[in-house]
XYZ file of C-alpha atoms in Angstrom:
474
model
C -42.781 -127.804 -216.446
C -43.658 -131.000 -218.189
C -40.852 -133.104 -219.526
C -40.663 -133.782 -223.240
C -39.658 -137.336 -222.441
C -42.276 -139.730 -223.746
C -43.080 -142.813 -221.756
C -41.708 -146.037 -222.970
C -45.088 -147.526 -223.530
C -46.086 -144.799 -226.058
C -43.459 -145.874 -228.628
C -44.284 -148.657 -231.073
C -42.237 -151.795 -230.966
C -39.080 -151.475 -233.052
C -39.065 -153.264 -236.386
C -36.279 -155.728 -237.125
C -33.244 -154.341 -238.958
C -33.283 -154.877 -242.713
C -30.275 -156.089 -244.608
C -28.159 -153.747 -246.687
C -28.998 -153.322 -250.360
C -25.500 -154.347 -251.249
C -26.094 -157.785 -249.863
C -29.271 -158.344 -251.953
C -29.627 -159.397 -255.625
C -29.749 -156.731 -258.322
C -33.512 -156.624 -258.316
C -34.752 -158.176 -255.081
C -38.450 -158.847 -255.059
C -38.559 -157.584 -251.491
C -38.083 -153.941 -252.476
C -39.859 -153.810 -255.897
C -43.457 -154.097 -256.876
C -45.290 -153.954 -260.213
C -45.026 -150.455 -261.704
C -48.035 -148.444 -262.816
C -48.076 -145.941 -265.669
C -48.984 -142.498 -264.550
C -49.705 -140.114 -267.459
C -49.254 -137.057 -265.381
C -45.890 -138.260 -264.293
C -44.959 -138.968 -267.885
C -46.033 -135.519 -268.967
C -44.123 -133.931 -266.168
C -41.090 -135.960 -267.065
C -41.390 -134.866 -270.679
C -41.523 -131.316 -269.513
C -38.251 -131.881 -267.752
C -36.527 -133.251 -270.858
C -33.977 -131.054 -272.787
C -35.253 -128.588 -275.330
C -33.618 -130.361 -278.316
C -35.313 -133.541 -277.369
C -38.682 -131.827 -277.036
C -38.219 -130.166 -280.458
C -37.369 -133.461 -282.067
C -40.414 -135.060 -280.538
C -42.598 -132.202 -281.682
C -41.205 -132.486 -285.218
C -41.766 -136.189 -285.222
C -45.259 -135.738 -283.999
C -45.893 -133.118 -286.719
C -44.671 -135.451 -289.442
C -47.277 -137.410 -291.138
C -45.969 -140.906 -291.349
C -47.719 -143.176 -293.652
C -49.463 -146.079 -292.007
C -47.195 -148.517 -293.710
C -44.231 -147.064 -291.866
C -45.903 -146.799 -288.441
C -44.656 -150.177 -287.295
C -41.015 -149.239 -287.809
C -41.223 -145.779 -286.296
C -39.165 -146.680 -283.227
C -36.389 -147.964 -285.332
C -36.339 -144.962 -287.652
C -36.618 -142.181 -285.096
C -34.973 -142.047 -281.478
C -36.166 -140.007 -278.493
C -32.812 -139.431 -276.641
C -29.278 -138.710 -277.537
C -26.263 -140.633 -276.253
C -25.426 -137.731 -274.016
C -28.857 -137.915 -272.506
C -28.370 -141.601 -271.923
C -24.974 -141.075 -270.262
C -26.256 -138.184 -268.194
C -29.201 -140.292 -267.040
C -26.886 -143.100 -266.064
C -24.598 -140.771 -264.153
C -27.621 -139.293 -262.413
C -28.790 -142.731 -261.429
C -25.312 -143.603 -260.194
C -25.062 -140.486 -258.120
C -28.603 -140.902 -256.792
C -27.826 -144.501 -255.901
C -24.640 -143.484 -254.091
C -26.432 -140.712 -252.255
C -29.325 -142.906 -251.206
C -27.000 -145.689 -250.165
C -24.864 -143.292 -248.124
C -27.940 -141.921 -246.435
C -29.208 -145.429 -245.792
C -25.857 -146.510 -244.334
C -25.765 -143.393 -242.191
C -29.272 -144.115 -241.007
C -28.284 -147.729 -240.298
C -25.189 -146.670 -238.343
C -27.221 -144.059 -236.424
C -29.866 -146.647 -235.713
C -27.339 -149.178 -234.391
C -25.595 -146.496 -232.316
C -28.915 -145.200 -230.993
C -30.050 -148.715 -230.151
C -26.800 -149.385 -228.300
C -26.934 -146.016 -226.494
C -30.575 -146.451 -225.506
C -29.883 -150.025 -224.421
C -26.930 -148.889 -222.302
C -28.906 -145.972 -220.888
C -31.886 -148.190 -220.117
C -29.623 -150.792 -218.486
C -27.812 -148.121 -216.438
C -31.111 -146.568 -215.397
C -32.525 -149.949 -214.450
C -29.337 -150.784 -212.521
C -29.465 -147.435 -210.741
C -33.122 -147.993 -209.855
C -32.243 -151.461 -208.563
C -29.409 -149.982 -206.501
C -31.682 -147.324 -205.060
C -34.291 -149.980 -204.323
C -31.620 -151.987 -202.483
C -30.608 -148.926 -200.485
C -34.243 -148.226 -199.706
C -34.748 -151.807 -198.571
C -31.671 -151.433 -196.358
C -33.102 -148.258 -194.821
C -36.471 -149.924 -194.248
C -34.771 -152.964 -192.717
C -32.739 -150.752 -190.375
C -35.731 -148.773 -189.144
C -37.867 -151.895 -188.923
C -35.191 -153.524 -186.759
C -35.102 -150.440 -184.545
C -38.894 -150.461 -184.328
C -38.995 -154.159 -183.429
C -36.283 -153.673 -180.810
C -38.109 -150.704 -179.298
C -41.405 -152.618 -179.457
C -39.846 -155.456 -177.463
C -38.510 -152.938 -174.955
C -41.857 -151.162 -174.534
C -43.677 -154.495 -174.185
C -41.185 -155.613 -171.529
C -41.517 -152.278 -169.723
C -45.316 -152.444 -169.874
C -45.312 -155.975 -168.464
C -42.920 -154.891 -165.697
C -45.121 -151.904 -164.883
C -48.177 -154.175 -164.846
C -46.408 -156.459 -162.390
C -45.418 -153.485 -160.221
C -48.993 -152.242 -160.295
C -50.235 -155.706 -159.331
C -47.818 -155.771 -156.385
C -48.974 -152.299 -155.350
C -52.631 -153.314 -155.566
C -51.868 -156.390 -153.501
C -50.069 -154.244 -150.919
C -53.046 -151.858 -150.894
C -55.352 -154.772 -150.202
C -53.021 -156.011 -147.475
C -53.128 -152.633 -145.696
C -56.715 -153.445 -144.759
C -55.417 -156.034 -142.266
C -53.327 -153.655 -140.088
C -56.060 -151.016 -140.424
C -58.654 -153.497 -139.213
C -56.367 -154.576 -136.343
C -55.817 -150.966 -135.239
C -59.531 -150.191 -135.419
C -60.376 -153.345 -133.485
C -57.822 -152.391 -130.845
C -59.501 -149.001 -130.497
C -62.874 -150.731 -130.317
C -61.693 -153.169 -127.635
C -60.087 -150.393 -125.607
C -63.437 -148.644 -125.557
C -64.551 -151.507 -123.324
C -62.258 -150.353 -120.526
C -64.118 -149.403 -117.384
C -64.257 -146.450 -115.056
C -61.012 -144.598 -114.517
C -59.086 -146.768 -116.992
C -61.097 -145.339 -119.876
C -58.469 -142.634 -120.470
C -56.967 -141.028 -123.586
C -53.576 -142.555 -122.917
C -50.485 -142.967 -125.079
C -51.543 -146.307 -126.660
C -54.795 -144.751 -127.789
C -52.933 -141.787 -129.295
C -50.571 -144.167 -131.105
C -53.475 -146.279 -132.363
C -55.219 -143.204 -133.737
C -51.950 -142.133 -135.349
C -51.527 -145.609 -136.823
C -55.000 -145.456 -138.378
C -54.183 -142.049 -139.886
C -50.855 -143.311 -141.266
C -52.472 -146.385 -142.820
C -55.212 -144.311 -144.456
C -52.644 -141.792 -145.734
C -50.572 -144.638 -147.178
C -53.691 -146.075 -148.828
C -54.404 -142.712 -150.468
C -50.812 -142.540 -151.718
C -51.057 -146.050 -153.140
C -54.347 -145.273 -154.876
C -52.838 -142.133 -156.437
C -49.804 -144.062 -157.676
C -52.039 -146.844 -159.024
C -53.963 -144.200 -160.979
C -50.713 -142.820 -162.390
C -49.591 -146.340 -163.281
C -52.870 -147.007 -165.126
C -52.468 -143.797 -167.126
C -48.843 -144.669 -167.926
C -49.831 -148.189 -169.022
C -52.314 -146.606 -171.429
C -49.597 -144.310 -172.805
C -47.214 -147.262 -173.146
C -49.804 -149.243 -175.079
C -50.524 -146.244 -177.328
C -46.796 -145.927 -178.079
C -46.618 -149.691 -178.661
C -49.575 -149.449 -181.077
C -47.838 -146.708 -183.066
C -44.629 -148.752 -183.193
C -46.450 -151.886 -184.322
C -48.427 -149.939 -186.912
C -45.253 -148.313 -188.257
C -43.474 -151.680 -188.241
C -46.381 -153.287 -190.118
C -46.324 -150.501 -192.713
C -42.587 -150.952 -193.147
C -43.002 -154.699 -193.484
C -45.538 -154.165 -196.284
C -43.324 -151.538 -197.925
C -40.294 -153.815 -197.647
C -42.211 -156.698 -199.240
C -43.319 -154.480 -202.125
C -39.845 -153.005 -202.624
C -38.266 -156.458 -202.484
C -40.763 -157.585 -205.114
C -39.793 -154.571 -207.242
C -36.097 -155.203 -206.599
C -36.467 -158.782 -207.787
C -38.169 -157.856 -211.080
C -36.168 -158.521 -214.255
C -36.888 -158.001 -217.936
C -37.733 -161.687 -218.210
C -39.939 -161.724 -215.110
C -43.525 -162.840 -215.347
C -46.493 -160.592 -214.758
C -45.027 -157.515 -216.488
C -47.495 -155.249 -218.263
C -48.003 -151.698 -219.482
C -49.665 -149.259 -217.062
C -50.346 -146.151 -219.077
C -50.113 -142.867 -217.183
C -48.911 -144.467 -213.943
C -45.855 -142.200 -213.905
C -48.136 -139.174 -213.677
C -49.753 -140.447 -210.454
C -48.073 -139.036 -207.328
C -49.805 -140.321 -204.168
C -46.741 -139.984 -201.936
C -47.342 -138.376 -198.537
C -43.778 -137.979 -197.287
C -40.186 -137.353 -198.272
C -37.202 -139.338 -196.976
C -36.534 -136.738 -194.279
C -40.126 -136.703 -192.981
C -40.314 -140.497 -193.395
C -37.251 -141.039 -191.181
C -38.406 -138.307 -188.762
C -41.794 -140.006 -188.348
C -40.210 -143.302 -187.326
C -37.623 -141.550 -185.172
C -40.406 -139.606 -183.431
C -42.255 -142.850 -182.714
C -39.104 -144.396 -181.251
C -38.345 -141.296 -179.178
C -41.920 -141.221 -177.925
C -41.637 -144.853 -176.902
C -38.317 -144.161 -175.199
C -39.787 -141.207 -173.293
C -42.767 -143.343 -172.253
C -40.383 -146.072 -171.100
C -38.457 -143.508 -169.052
C -41.703 -142.227 -167.520
C -42.780 -145.815 -166.872
C -39.491 -146.504 -165.115
C -40.036 -143.421 -162.953
C -43.510 -144.712 -162.073
C -41.990 -148.081 -161.113
C -39.418 -146.330 -158.940
C -42.226 -144.271 -157.401
C -44.192 -147.450 -156.730
C -41.217 -149.069 -155.046
C -40.503 -145.899 -153.050
C -44.127 -145.547 -151.930
C -44.304 -149.207 -150.985
C -41.097 -149.131 -148.991
C -42.003 -145.796 -147.360
C -45.512 -146.890 -146.452
C -44.395 -150.262 -145.165
C -41.625 -148.626 -143.147
C -43.973 -146.029 -141.634
C -46.628 -148.608 -140.877
C -44.067 -150.983 -139.416
C -42.573 -148.287 -137.196
C -45.993 -147.174 -135.997
C -46.971 -150.803 -135.463
C -43.954 -151.231 -133.185
C -44.680 -147.896 -131.487
C -48.234 -149.024 -130.689
C -46.952 -152.345 -129.381
C -44.386 -150.590 -127.185
C -47.051 -148.175 -125.901
C -49.406 -151.075 -125.160
C -46.657 -152.987 -123.369
C -45.722 -149.933 -121.332
C -49.331 -149.257 -120.509
C -49.861 -152.877 -119.617
C -46.785 -152.783 -117.392
C -48.061 -149.663 -115.654
C -51.468 -151.252 -115.216
C -49.911 -154.419 -113.851
C -47.794 -152.428 -111.389
C -50.840 -150.471 -110.328
C -52.827 -153.677 -109.912
C -50.076 -155.191 -107.772
C -49.991 -152.092 -105.591
C -53.749 -152.183 -105.315
C -53.614 -155.805 -104.280
C -50.990 -154.932 -101.672
C -53.117 -152.085 -100.353
C -56.175 -154.293 -100.406
C -54.425 -156.906 -98.319
C -53.391 -154.237 -95.865
C -56.908 -152.838 -95.768
C -58.293 -156.313 -95.150
C -55.827 -156.790 -92.312
C -56.737 -153.395 -90.936
C -60.436 -154.245 -91.165
C -59.771 -157.411 -89.250
C -57.823 -155.506 -86.615
C -60.446 -152.798 -86.445
C -63.183 -155.320 -85.936
C -61.171 -156.817 -83.077
C -60.660 -153.319 -81.691
C -64.381 -152.666 -81.808
C -65.006 -155.897 -79.997
C -62.480 -154.857 -77.341
C -64.143 -151.473 -76.988
C -67.540 -153.023 -76.708
C -66.234 -155.423 -74.083
C -64.552 -152.571 -72.251
C -67.793 -150.609 -72.228
C -69.619 -153.664 -71.080
C -67.041 -154.177 -68.376
C -67.805 -150.681 -67.001
C -71.431 -151.533 -66.351
C -70.753 -153.508 -63.199
C -68.404 -150.957 -61.598
C -70.906 -148.241 -62.408
C -73.662 -150.227 -60.840
C -71.510 -150.899 -57.777
C -70.613 -147.234 -57.330
C -74.116 -146.019 -57.905
C -75.513 -148.681 -55.587
C -73.041 -147.647 -52.906
C -74.075 -144.044 -53.266
C -77.732 -144.974 -53.179
C -77.125 -147.086 -50.114
C -75.251 -144.335 -48.285
C -78.015 -141.897 -48.919
C -80.030 -143.803 -46.389
C -77.677 -142.979 -43.557
C -79.542 -141.279 -40.742
C -79.168 -137.723 -39.544
C -75.708 -136.575 -38.989
C -74.279 -139.768 -40.280
C -75.176 -138.528 -43.660
C -71.755 -137.010 -43.875
C -69.904 -135.867 -47.021
C -66.924 -137.809 -46.063
C -63.997 -138.816 -48.278
C -65.819 -141.969 -49.167
C -68.698 -139.911 -50.440
C -66.357 -137.754 -52.403
C -64.581 -140.714 -53.880
C -67.787 -142.545 -54.782
C -69.017 -139.442 -56.543
C -65.704 -139.085 -58.369
C -65.763 -142.797 -59.176
C -69.176 -142.499 -60.789
C -67.964 -139.482 -62.713
C -64.819 -141.233 -63.775
C -66.699 -144.319 -64.884
C -69.171 -142.141 -66.791
C -66.369 -140.222 -68.507
C -64.587 -143.505 -69.260
C -67.732 -144.963 -70.781
C -68.295 -141.800 -72.808
C -64.726 -141.885 -74.034
C -64.985 -145.592 -74.872
C -68.260 -145.018 -76.700
C -66.730 -142.139 -78.643
C -63.809 -144.343 -79.477
C -66.212 -147.087 -80.499
C -68.077 -144.740 -82.778
C -64.786 -143.599 -84.291
C -63.671 -147.189 -84.716
C -66.932 -148.074 -86.356
C -66.630 -145.091 -88.673
C -63.082 -146.073 -89.494
C -64.269 -149.610 -90.171
C -66.854 -148.271 -92.554
C -64.181 -146.248 -94.337
C -61.990 -149.338 -94.498
C -64.874 -151.291 -95.950
C -65.544 -148.585 -98.519
C -61.829 -148.511 -99.358
C -61.868 -152.279 -99.677
C -64.796 -152.057 -102.069
C -63.069 -149.313 -104.049
C -59.847 -151.263 -104.224
C -61.648 -154.398 -105.257
C -63.538 -152.518 -107.958
C -60.326 -150.849 -109.152
C -58.633 -154.224 -109.201
C -61.459 -155.543 -111.327
C -61.039 -152.553 -113.680
C -57.295 -153.104 -113.867
C -57.739 -156.809 -114.525
C -60.228 -155.982 -117.291
C -57.777 -153.479 -118.820
C -54.942 -155.986 -118.617
C -57.111 -158.626 -120.257
C -58.046 -156.231 -123.093
C -54.488 -155.096 -123.760
C -52.810 -158.467 -123.278
C -55.361 -160.801 -124.837
C -57.408 -158.620 -127.171
C -54.868 -156.086 -128.453
C -51.410 -157.618 -128.154
C -52.817 -161.014 -129.079
C -53.686 -159.618 -132.540
C -50.467 -157.649 -132.866
C -47.904 -160.420 -132.489
C -46.942 -160.290 -136.202
C -47.191 -157.502 -138.798
C -49.962 -158.673 -141.194
C -48.287 -157.653 -144.492
C -44.977 -157.967 -146.331
C -42.239 -155.744 -144.968
C -40.231 -155.722 -148.215
C -41.435 -155.643 -151.832
C -39.107 -157.009 -154.478
C -39.506 -156.563 -158.258
C-alpha cells in the first residue's frame, strides 16, 4: 500500500505571507489592476437587476429623445433607486466581511499549519538524529567487539605459529637421536664371531628407532592439524576484519548523516531516493551476522588452544619417551659392556692358565722324552747281556734266575718305554689341545676387545648427551 504522503521535494517553495487588507490603503495598487469592460458581463448584470429597474430602462430606451436633449439624459433619467443603492452597499459590506473573515481564517490556518509542520519536521529530524546516534552507538559497540576479537585471534594465530615452529624444530631435532641409534646399530653390526648376537642393547636400539619414528609421525600429524587450524584462524580473522571495515565505513557515513544540519553545505534534492530500498539485512540479522563472526572466531581460538595443548602434550610425551628409551639403551649398553668386560677378564685369566699349562706340558714332554731316552741304555745292557749269555756252551746254557730276570728286565723296560711313549703321545695331544684352546681364547679375547671398543668408543661415545631439548616452553 503506497502512502499518500508526498515527498518534500515535490512541493513548491512556499510564498511569503502577504499583509492583511486592513493594514493597506483603501485602494492599494498591489491588489488592483486596470479594469476592462466586458459586454457579456454587463448584459448578465443587467439581467440580474430588479424588474422595475429593467422596465424603466426599457421605457427610457423606447422613448425618442430629441438630439438636443441627449447630452443631459443622465441628469434627467436615473438607472437605480436609492434602495438599490443601499442594497448594493450592504451587499458589498457583507461580501467584504465574508471575504475578510475567510482570508483571516486562511491566514490563521496557514500560520498554524506552518507552525505544526515546522514542529513536526523538527521533531522528525530530531528523532532521526537520535536514531542515528543510537545506530552509531550500536556500530561502535560491535566494532569495538570486532577489534577486540581480531586482536585476540591475531595473538592466538601468532602463538599457534610459534608453537608450530617449535614443533617443527623438535621434529628436525629428532633426526639426531634417530641417526645416533641407527649408527649404533650399524657399528654393532661390526661385532665379530660369537659376539654378533641379538642381545638386549640391540633390542633396545631397535625399539628406540621405532619410538623415534612413531614420535616423528605424531609430530607430522599435529603439524598438519596446526596448519589447517592456522588457515581457519586466518579465515575467521579475514571475516572479522572485513566486517570491521564495513562497520567503519557505515559509521563514517552515519556520522556524516548525524552531523548534517539544515544549514549544512552540500544539501540537494534527490528525487525518488526514498523509493529505493537496497537494504540486505534487518537489525536482528545485522547483529546476528556480527555475533556469528565473533562466535566463529572464539570457537576457532578454542580449537587453536586445543591444538597448542596437543602440541605441548605431544612434545613432552615424545621427548619423555625418547629420553627414557635413550637411558634404557645406555643402561643396556653399559650392562652389556660390563658383561663383556667380565668375560674378557675371565678369558684373560683362563688364557694365562692355559699358557702356564702349555709351559708345564712342554716341560712334561721334555721329561718324558728324556725318560724314554734314558731307557735306551738299560735296554741295550739287558739285551746285550741276554745276547752274551746265549753263547754259553752246552749245559751251561741254563735258564737260571739270571736268565729269567734278564728276560723280565727286557720286558719291563719295553713295557716302560711303551707306557712312556703312550704318555708322551697323550702329552703331545694335550699340548695341541692347549694350543688350540690358547688360540681360541686369544681370538675370543680379540672379539671381546673389539666389542668393548665398539660399545665404549663408538656407541657410548655418541650417547653421552641427549641431542635435543628435554623440555619445550611456550
